[in-house]
DNA sequence: CTGATATCGATACCGGAATATCGATATTCC
DNA sequence: GGAATATCGATATTCCGGTATCGATATCAG
């Protein structure tokens, strides 16, 4: 078990995790080899073994890794046992979808509330979660020590919301507005531009040769 | 202008594009250097120059690249002048958000319709776009030669929808269900697991040392 | 017209990630 | 118990993207 890990490995761990928990119960009680996982996921076996070495105590030759233990190790490593509060700003359809997304729980996140500036929405509840006025964002986050924020507002307001969040002590921002946000050092921003993702997917193979 | 391009370059092009169109009109008529772009975006100037070489006919020493021409070249390359039809399956909040997303148009996409299996939704319109029964998906896509599909259904139904899409001749699939879908060769699937994206963002700096 | 300067394109170099190879070890079968 | 085999972990190699360097060229100043 080696705690030094690369981003690439980190990005593959959930893949292994998903694959392992999708196995029938009967197989979870036994062992599984890196070779088998690689085969199933279309990856290189050495790569899988190396990735698993980062989180697991090691497998046994000829046998492989104890499946349930491996699931536990990966899950623990990814922090799926955590319980981190998340806020969402922008209660359009996108924001609502975030409040209703049940899959966050599987990864150790809980959306604790939504924010909007539309007075008609403020005070209502979505999926049992209260919608508050954006003006309360700062105090709310500081009181509860919220560190993760999701931005689902129109692009014109995105940077402003981002500033508000960083001011409230938020450290991780997931931005769905189609603009590239910048934040001060110490704050991690991930810009998820869906149109762009689609463009890369659909255009990649169109244009010339892409290696 | 070299048509061989890497994914990494492709992913940076929109960044340049956004930066260039955000320039004041007065500067768009002139020229801009790779050095200046790199400076503004916090990148390496050689990298920018290399990227631009993939799409542009070249700049002139001491002068740089003609700004408006460069904007046109990148846009053309990214296919922003295209007009590709897209369908969305799953009319939950997430699917609705897709039908209402105006930013697709900027990237050359148009959502031409939504699909669901809920009879209460079928026949209605969302943002002026009709919601059809999933059973019509095949004929609809083949008639109009739709090649791009977005999946926003619950995870249990995702693989089934995926199969339906590939059967209907769809070539590019953007999947938001939190499962890893697989499709036959010739079909590109991008699995966008939001919980996972959030996990990578928020956990990256938590767990051990990440290089 | 000539020298200084900014910028380009090409080539060379560097580092990290993926992959291949190899010896070691555990299990299975005879 | 010993040979055959599957699998592991470690080391070596390859490949690719990013960065630095250098000569060439266009503009500008004097």
Short mmCIF file of C-alpha atoms (C1' of nucleotides) in Angstrom, two decimals, chain A residues 211, chain B residues 6 8, chain C residues 13-20, chain D residues 12-18:
data_model
loop_
_atom_site.label_atom_id
_atom_site.label_comp_id
_atom_site.label_asym_id
_atom_site.label_seq_id
_atom_site.Cartn_x
_atom_site.Cartn_y
_atom_site.Cartn_z
CA UNK A 211 -3.68 10.63 -32.09
CA UNK B 6 -3.79 15.60 -30.26
CA UNK B 8 -4.76 17.80 -25.52
"C1'" DC C 13 15.62 17.61 -24.68
"C1'" DC C 14 13.16 16.16 -20.41
"C1'" DG C 15 9.99 13.86 -17.47
"C1'" DG C 16 6.19 11.11 -16.51
"C1'" DA C 17 2.94 7.58 -17.68
"C1'" DA C 18 2.01 3.33 -19.99
"C1'" DT C 19 3.74 -1.04 -21.27
"C1'" DA C 20 6.93 -4.97 -21.61
"C1'" DA D 12 13.64 -1.61 -17.76
"C1'" DT D 13 11.96 0.33 -21.94
"C1'" DT D 14 9.07 2.98 -24.89
"C1'" DC D 15 6.21 6.62 -26.05
"C1'" DC D 16 4.23 11.09 -25.78
"C1'" DG D 17 3.36 15.66 -24.27
"C1'" DG D 18 5.54 19.70 -22.62
#
